[in-house]
């Protein structure tokens, strides 16, 4: 009599029922760690970008966007067309170079003005300055002809006579420019520029010397 075949048995269960769960948990933890690393990197990128933007804004506000008052000065006397320097008869035509120094990151547009020249408080000359502009980060040079003509009242002034005889005549020049600084075609600010210079006219050497401007 044939023996009955035993039914096929089911596969044996793993020795550790939690092995598969541990592997999945490990993969899940690894994925979470990668996501945390990515979030940290993005956070660092964002912080670095914010710091960079702040630095750019500070740089622009301290340099490019800062409005500075230009400087208006007498630079030199290029030449003399007439030079009659006597106590009783004084007439000097001086070709003078003026300078408007603009250190802003935008042009300085100014209106008409006049430069006045004095000898110890007495006006002896003037020159007209037409409206124009000084370009950004540039010094605009103006070549002008100044006629220094002493009034007859100085002829009897002993101080005037002594200065003429000494060969050195102390002069001062004053002026005021009024205009606007324009930065990036959007930001505008009014600025007035004062000239206040002292100098010596060396009669024997026919030179303008010791020019100092505030």
PDB file of C-alpha atoms in Angstrom:
ATOM      1  CA  UNK A   1       0.000   0.000   0.000  1.00  0.00           C
ATOM      2  CA  UNK A   2       1.522   3.291  -1.165  1.00  0.00           C
ATOM      3  CA  UNK A   3       2.380   5.907   1.408  1.00  0.00           C
ATOM      4  CA  UNK A   4       0.487   9.229   1.222  1.00  0.00           C
ATOM      5  CA  UNK A   5       2.573  12.164   0.113  1.00  0.00           C
ATOM      6  CA  UNK A   6       2.977  14.839   2.668  1.00  0.00           C
ATOM      7  CA  UNK A   7       1.611  18.290   1.513  1.00  0.00           C
ATOM      8  CA  UNK A   8       4.294  20.787   0.546  1.00  0.00           C
ATOM      9  CA  UNK A   9       5.156  22.860   3.539  1.00  0.00           C
ATOM     10  CA  UNK A  10       5.258  26.707   3.634  1.00  0.00           C
ATOM     11  CA  UNK A  11       8.685  28.454   3.622  1.00  0.00           C
ATOM     12  CA  UNK A  12      10.206  28.774   6.963  1.00  0.00           C
ATOM     13  CA  UNK A  13       9.806  32.223   8.567  1.00  0.00           C
ATOM     14  CA  UNK A  14      12.999  34.312   9.029  1.00  0.00           C
ATOM     15  CA  UNK A  15      14.828  33.685  12.229  1.00  0.00           C
ATOM     16  CA  UNK A  16      14.390  37.366  13.078  1.00  0.00           C
ATOM     17  CA  UNK A  17      10.926  38.679  12.170  1.00  0.00           C
ATOM     18  CA  UNK A  18      12.136  42.264  12.363  1.00  0.00           C
ATOM     19  CA  UNK A  19      15.008  42.113   9.817  1.00  0.00           C
ATOM     20  CA  UNK A  20      12.997  43.552   6.944  1.00  0.00           C
ATOM     21  CA  UNK A  21      11.529  46.272   9.124  1.00  0.00           C
ATOM     22  CA  UNK A  22      15.020  47.258  10.302  1.00  0.00           C
ATOM     23  CA  UNK A  23      16.263  47.639   6.726  1.00  0.00           C
ATOM     24  CA  UNK A  24      13.340  49.851   5.775  1.00  0.00           C
ATOM     25  CA  UNK A  25      13.805  51.911   8.912  1.00  0.00           C
ATOM     26  CA  UNK A  26      17.495  52.308   8.068  1.00  0.00           C
ATOM     27  CA  UNK A  27      16.695  53.520   4.565  1.00  0.00           C
ATOM     28  CA  UNK A  28      14.109  55.929   5.970  1.00  0.00           C
ATOM     29  CA  UNK A  29      16.597  57.333   8.448  1.00  0.00           C
ATOM     30  CA  UNK A  30      19.187  57.766   5.674  1.00  0.00           C
ATOM     31  CA  UNK A  31      16.651  59.632   3.524  1.00  0.00           C
ATOM     32  CA  UNK A  32      15.732  61.881   6.453  1.00  0.00           C
ATOM     33  CA  UNK A  33      19.403  62.640   7.057  1.00  0.00           C
ATOM     34  CA  UNK A  34      19.914  63.595   3.386  1.00  0.00           C
ATOM     35  CA  UNK A  35      16.903  65.884   3.539  1.00  0.00           C
ATOM     36  CA  UNK A  36      18.261  67.533   6.684  1.00  0.00           C
ATOM     37  CA  UNK A  37      21.642  68.057   5.025  1.00  0.00           C
ATOM     38  CA  UNK A  38      19.961  69.628   1.986  1.00  0.00           C
ATOM     39  CA  UNK A  39      17.896  71.920   4.223  1.00  0.00           C
ATOM     40  CA  UNK A  40      21.065  72.987   6.060  1.00  0.00           C
ATOM     41  CA  UNK A  41      22.799  73.747   2.770  1.00  0.00           C
ATOM     42  CA  UNK A  42      19.858  75.821   1.529  1.00  0.00           C
ATOM     43  CA  UNK A  43      19.717  77.654   4.849  1.00  0.00           C
ATOM     44  CA  UNK A  44      23.443  78.465   4.575  1.00  0.00           C
ATOM     45  CA  UNK A  45      22.976  79.630   0.974  1.00  0.00           C
ATOM     46  CA  UNK A  46      20.099  81.904   2.018  1.00  0.00           C
ATOM     47  CA  UNK A  47      22.073  83.340   4.956  1.00  0.00           C
ATOM     48  CA  UNK A  48      25.108  83.954   2.720  1.00  0.00           C
ATOM     49  CA  UNK A  49      22.906  85.649   0.115  1.00  0.00           C
ATOM     50  CA  UNK A  50      21.291  87.903   2.747  1.00  0.00           C
ATOM     51  CA  UNK A  51      24.739  88.864   4.109  1.00  0.00           C
ATOM     52  CA  UNK A  52      25.974  89.578   0.571  1.00  0.00           C
ATOM     53  CA  UNK A  53      22.915  91.716  -0.226  1.00  0.00           C
ATOM     54  CA  UNK A  54      23.320  93.609   3.032  1.00  0.00           C
ATOM     55  CA  UNK A  55      26.975  94.246   2.205  1.00  0.00           C
ATOM     56  CA  UNK A  56      26.063  95.520  -1.256  1.00  0.00           C
ATOM     57  CA  UNK A  57      23.414  97.843   0.180  1.00  0.00           C
ATOM     58  CA  UNK A  58      25.829  99.191   2.803  1.00  0.00           C
ATOM     59  CA  UNK A  59      28.543  99.667   0.154  1.00  0.00           C
ATOM     60  CA  UNK A  60      26.178 101.559  -2.143  1.00  0.00           C
ATOM     61  CA  UNK A  61      24.829 103.718   0.668  1.00  0.00           C
ATOM     62  CA  UNK A  62      28.337 104.585   1.872  1.00  0.00           C
ATOM     63  CA  UNK A  63      29.902 105.192  -1.553  1.00  0.00           C
ATOM     64  CA  UNK A  64      27.742 105.340  -4.664  1.00  0.00           C
ATOM     65  CA  UNK A  65      24.611 106.756  -3.024  1.00  0.00           C
ATOM     66  CA  UNK A  66      26.429 109.211  -0.761  1.00  0.00           C
ATOM     67  CA  UNK A  67      26.076 112.858  -1.798  1.00  0.00           C
ATOM     68  CA  UNK A  68      29.284 114.872  -1.482  1.00  0.00           C
ATOM     69  CA  UNK A  69      29.642 118.625  -1.861  1.00  0.00           C
ATOM     70  CA  UNK A  70      31.881 119.462  -4.870  1.00  0.00           C
ATOM     71  CA  UNK A  71      34.842 121.820  -4.516  1.00  0.00           C
ATOM     72  CA  UNK A  72      35.268 125.059  -6.478  1.00  0.00           C
ATOM     73  CA  UNK A  73      38.784 126.490  -6.571  1.00  0.00           C
ATOM     74  CA  UNK A  74      41.318 128.680  -8.337  1.00  0.00           C
ATOM     75  CA  UNK A  75      43.916 126.309  -9.785  1.00  0.00           C
ATOM     76  CA  UNK A  76      46.500 128.566 -11.454  1.00  0.00           C
ATOM     77  CA  UNK A  77      47.227 131.538 -13.684  1.00  0.00           C
ATOM     78  CA  UNK A  78      48.098 130.190 -17.124  1.00  0.00           C
ATOM     79  CA  UNK A  79      49.368 133.452 -18.582  1.00  0.00           C
ATOM     80  CA  UNK A  80      49.059 137.255 -18.479  1.00  0.00           C
ATOM     81  CA  UNK A  81      47.958 139.335 -21.462  1.00  0.00           C
ATOM     82  CA  UNK A  82      48.617 142.711 -19.840  1.00  0.00           C
ATOM     83  CA  UNK A  83      50.644 143.345 -16.717  1.00  0.00           C
ATOM     84  CA  UNK A  84      50.738 146.973 -15.592  1.00  0.00           C
ATOM     85  CA  UNK A  85      51.311 146.785 -11.860  1.00  0.00           C
ATOM     86  CA  UNK A  86      52.001 150.221 -10.432  1.00  0.00           C
ATOM     87  CA  UNK A  87      50.564 151.906  -7.366  1.00  0.00           C
ATOM     88  CA  UNK A  88      49.024 154.708  -9.428  1.00  0.00           C
ATOM     89  CA  UNK A  89      48.108 152.555 -12.439  1.00  0.00           C
ATOM     90  CA  UNK A  90      47.203 148.930 -11.966  1.00  0.00           C
ATOM     91  CA  UNK A  91      45.715 146.805 -14.744  1.00  0.00           C
ATOM     92  CA  UNK A  92      46.390 143.077 -15.103  1.00  0.00           C
ATOM     93  CA  UNK A  93      44.626 140.705 -17.509  1.00  0.00           C
ATOM     94  CA  UNK A  94      45.101 137.219 -16.095  1.00  0.00           C
ATOM     95  CA  UNK A  95      44.164 133.989 -17.900  1.00  0.00           C
ATOM     96  CA  UNK A  96      43.099 131.887 -14.948  1.00  0.00           C
ATOM     97  CA  UNK A  97      42.168 128.237 -14.622  1.00  0.00           C
ATOM     98  CA  UNK A  98      39.389 127.366 -12.196  1.00  0.00           C
ATOM     99  CA  UNK A  99      38.401 123.852 -11.157  1.00  0.00           C
ATOM    100  CA  UNK A 100      35.156 122.224 -10.038  1.00  0.00           C
ATOM    101  CA  UNK A 101      35.983 118.870  -8.451  1.00  0.00           C
ATOM    102  CA  UNK A 102      33.025 116.472  -8.368  1.00  0.00           C
ATOM    103  CA  UNK A 103      33.653 113.223  -6.444  1.00  0.00           C
ATOM    104  CA  UNK A 104      30.044 112.006  -6.726  1.00  0.00           C
ATOM    105  CA  UNK A 105      28.882 109.039  -8.814  1.00  0.00           C
ATOM    106  CA  UNK A 106      26.715 111.388 -10.851  1.00  0.00           C
ATOM    107  CA  UNK A 107      27.000 114.806 -12.556  1.00  0.00           C
ATOM    108  CA  UNK A 108      26.773 118.120 -10.739  1.00  0.00           C
ATOM    109  CA  UNK A 109      24.682 120.625 -12.718  1.00  0.00           C
ATOM    110  CA  UNK A 110      25.086 124.251 -11.669  1.00  0.00           C
ATOM    111  CA  UNK A 111      23.684 127.607 -12.718  1.00  0.00           C
ATOM    112  CA  UNK A 112      25.309 130.919 -13.696  1.00  0.00           C
ATOM    113  CA  UNK A 113      27.673 132.456 -11.176  1.00  0.00           C
ATOM    114  CA  UNK A 114      30.419 135.067 -10.748  1.00  0.00           C
ATOM    115  CA  UNK A 115      33.882 134.845  -9.212  1.00  0.00           C
ATOM    116  CA  UNK A 116      34.986 138.017  -7.394  1.00  0.00           C
ATOM    117  CA  UNK A 117      38.617 138.958  -6.717  1.00  0.00           C
ATOM    118  CA  UNK A 118      39.593 141.235  -3.820  1.00  0.00           C
ATOM    119  CA  UNK A 119      42.626 143.044  -2.512  1.00  0.00           C
ATOM    120  CA  UNK A 120      42.298 143.317   1.287  1.00  0.00           C
ATOM    121  CA  UNK A 121      38.511 143.593   1.067  1.00  0.00           C
ATOM    122  CA  UNK A 122      38.380 145.890  -1.983  1.00  0.00           C
ATOM    123  CA  UNK A 123      37.014 144.310  -5.160  1.00  0.00           C
ATOM    124  CA  UNK A 124      39.450 144.626  -8.058  1.00  0.00           C
ATOM    125  CA  UNK A 125      38.105 142.041 -10.517  1.00  0.00           C
ATOM    126  CA  UNK A 126      35.327 139.644 -11.476  1.00  0.00           C
ATOM    127  CA  UNK A 127      34.565 136.971 -14.058  1.00  0.00           C
ATOM    128  CA  UNK A 128      31.267 135.411 -15.184  1.00  0.00           C
ATOM    129  CA  UNK A 129      30.797 131.629 -14.928  1.00  0.00           C
ATOM    130  CA  UNK A 130      28.084 130.261 -17.283  1.00  0.00           C
ATOM    131  CA  UNK A 131      25.864 127.372 -16.229  1.00  0.00           C
ATOM    132  CA  UNK A 132      27.170 123.920 -17.067  1.00  0.00           C
ATOM    133  CA  UNK A 133      27.907 120.609 -15.357  1.00  0.00           C
ATOM    134  CA  UNK A 134      30.839 118.737 -13.836  1.00  0.00           C
ATOM    135  CA  UNK A 135      30.720 115.071 -14.839  1.00  0.00           C
ATOM    136  CA  UNK A 136      30.813 112.320 -12.226  1.00  0.00           C
ATOM    137  CA  UNK A 137      34.180 111.561 -10.620  1.00  0.00           C
ATOM    138  CA  UNK A 138      35.816 114.332 -12.668  1.00  0.00           C
ATOM    139  CA  UNK A 139      37.322 117.794 -12.211  1.00  0.00           C
ATOM    140  CA  UNK A 140      35.879 120.318 -14.652  1.00  0.00           C
ATOM    141  CA  UNK A 141      38.515 122.869 -15.660  1.00  0.00           C
ATOM    142  CA  UNK A 142      37.422 126.375 -16.638  1.00  0.00           C
ATOM    143  CA  UNK A 143      39.825 128.732 -18.390  1.00  0.00           C
ATOM    144  CA  UNK A 144      38.684 132.319 -17.878  1.00  0.00           C
ATOM    145  CA  UNK A 145      40.163 135.780 -18.459  1.00  0.00           C
ATOM    146  CA  UNK A 146      40.129 137.909 -15.306  1.00  0.00           C
ATOM    147  CA  UNK A 147      40.698 141.647 -15.543  1.00  0.00           C
ATOM    148  CA  UNK A 148      42.209 142.975 -12.304  1.00  0.00           C
ATOM    149  CA  UNK A 149      41.708 146.741 -12.269  1.00  0.00           C
ATOM    150  CA  UNK A 150      42.362 148.655  -9.063  1.00  0.00           C
ATOM    151  CA  UNK A 151      40.061 151.608  -8.256  1.00  0.00           C
ATOM    152  CA  UNK A 152      41.653 155.049  -8.050  1.00  0.00           C
ATOM    153  CA  UNK A 153      40.968 155.172  -4.309  1.00  0.00           C
ATOM    154  CA  UNK A 154      43.734 152.632  -3.725  1.00  0.00           C
ATOM    155  CA  UNK A 155      46.377 154.922  -5.174  1.00  0.00           C
ATOM    156  CA  UNK A 156      46.420 156.923  -1.936  1.00  0.00           C
ATOM    157  CA  UNK A 157      46.389 153.829   0.256  1.00  0.00           C
ATOM    158  CA  UNK A 158      49.786 153.379   1.920  1.00  0.00           C
ATOM    159  CA  UNK A 159      49.268 149.631   2.422  1.00  0.00           C
ATOM    160  CA  UNK A 160      48.547 149.239  -1.292  1.00  0.00           C
ATOM    161  CA  UNK A 161      51.678 151.183  -2.171  1.00  0.00           C
ATOM    162  CA  UNK A 162      53.805 149.110   0.224  1.00  0.00           C
ATOM    163  CA  UNK A 163      52.472 145.825  -1.208  1.00  0.00           C
ATOM    164  CA  UNK A 164      53.139 146.971  -4.775  1.00  0.00           C
ATOM    165  CA  UNK A 165      56.668 148.051  -3.872  1.00  0.00           C
ATOM    166  CA  UNK A 166      57.321 144.757  -2.054  1.00  0.00           C
ATOM    167  CA  UNK A 167      56.511 142.875  -5.267  1.00  0.00           C
ATOM    168  CA  UNK A 168      53.764 140.680  -3.761  1.00  0.00           C
ATOM    169  CA  UNK A 169      50.065 141.498  -3.758  1.00  0.00           C
ATOM    170  CA  UNK A 170      47.739 139.450  -1.486  1.00  0.00           C
ATOM    171  CA  UNK A 171      44.469 138.543  -3.218  1.00  0.00           C
ATOM    172  CA  UNK A 172      41.345 136.603  -2.308  1.00  0.00           C
ATOM    173  CA  UNK A 173      38.609 135.121  -4.490  1.00  0.00           C
ATOM    174  CA  UNK A 174      35.041 134.213  -3.555  1.00  0.00           C
ATOM    175  CA  UNK A 175      32.133 132.667  -5.388  1.00  0.00           C
ATOM    176  CA  UNK A 176      29.089 130.445  -4.920  1.00  0.00           C
ATOM    177  CA  UNK A 177      27.726 127.757  -7.218  1.00  0.00           C
ATOM    178  CA  UNK A 178      24.164 126.485  -6.790  1.00  0.00           C
ATOM    179  CA  UNK A 179      23.048 123.285  -8.453  1.00  0.00           C
ATOM    180  CA  UNK A 180      21.970 119.652  -8.157  1.00  0.00           C
ATOM    181  CA  UNK A 181      23.761 116.320  -7.939  1.00  0.00           C
ATOM    182  CA  UNK A 182      22.061 113.535  -9.888  1.00  0.00           C
ATOM    183  CA  UNK A 183      22.872 109.886  -9.128  1.00  0.00           C
ATOM    184  CA  UNK A 184      21.639 106.995 -11.291  1.00  0.00           C
ATOM    185  CA  UNK A 185      19.247 109.335 -13.130  1.00  0.00           C
ATOM    186  CA  UNK A 186      16.789 109.051 -10.225  1.00  0.00           C
ATOM    187  CA  UNK A 187      18.197 110.496  -7.011  1.00  0.00           C
ATOM    188  CA  UNK A 188      18.736 114.256  -6.923  1.00  0.00           C
ATOM    189  CA  UNK A 189      19.938 116.584  -4.210  1.00  0.00           C
ATOM    190  CA  UNK A 190      20.616 120.316  -4.148  1.00  0.00           C
ATOM    191  CA  UNK A 191      24.133 121.378  -3.309  1.00  0.00           C
ATOM    192  CA  UNK A 192      25.706 124.843  -3.025  1.00  0.00           C
ATOM    193  CA  UNK A 193      29.473 125.195  -3.389  1.00  0.00           C
ATOM    194  CA  UNK A 194      31.440 128.105  -1.952  1.00  0.00           C
ATOM    195  CA  UNK A 195      34.829 129.267  -3.199  1.00  0.00           C
ATOM    196  CA  UNK A 196      37.130 130.872  -0.653  1.00  0.00           C
ATOM    197  CA  UNK A 197      40.722 131.144  -1.873  1.00  0.00           C
ATOM    198  CA  UNK A 198      43.756 133.210  -0.942  1.00  0.00           C
ATOM    199  CA  UNK A 199      46.762 133.775  -3.196  1.00  0.00           C
ATOM    200  CA  UNK A 200      49.697 136.075  -3.876  1.00  0.00           C
ATOM    201  CA  UNK A 201      50.337 137.893  -7.132  1.00  0.00           C
ATOM    202  CA  UNK A 202      54.112 137.943  -7.558  1.00  0.00           C
ATOM    203  CA  UNK A 203      54.679 141.140  -9.510  1.00  0.00           C
ATOM    204  CA  UNK A 204      58.369 140.672 -10.296  1.00  0.00           C
ATOM    205  CA  UNK A 205      57.964 137.024 -11.406  1.00  0.00           C
ATOM    206  CA  UNK A 206      54.525 137.641 -12.985  1.00  0.00           C
ATOM    207  CA  UNK A 207      53.088 134.558 -11.320  1.00  0.00           C
ATOM    208  CA  UNK A 208      50.126 133.643  -9.172  1.00  0.00           C
ATOM    209  CA  UNK A 209      51.559 131.850  -6.142  1.00  0.00           C
ATOM    210  CA  UNK A 210      50.602 130.331  -2.765  1.00  0.00           C
ATOM    211  CA  UNK A 211      47.046 129.464  -3.819  1.00  0.00           C
ATOM    212  CA  UNK A 212      45.120 128.058  -0.849  1.00  0.00           C
ATOM    213  CA  UNK A 213      41.415 127.230  -0.877  1.00  0.00           C
ATOM    214  CA  UNK A 214      39.109 126.130   1.913  1.00  0.00           C
TER     215      UNK A 214
END
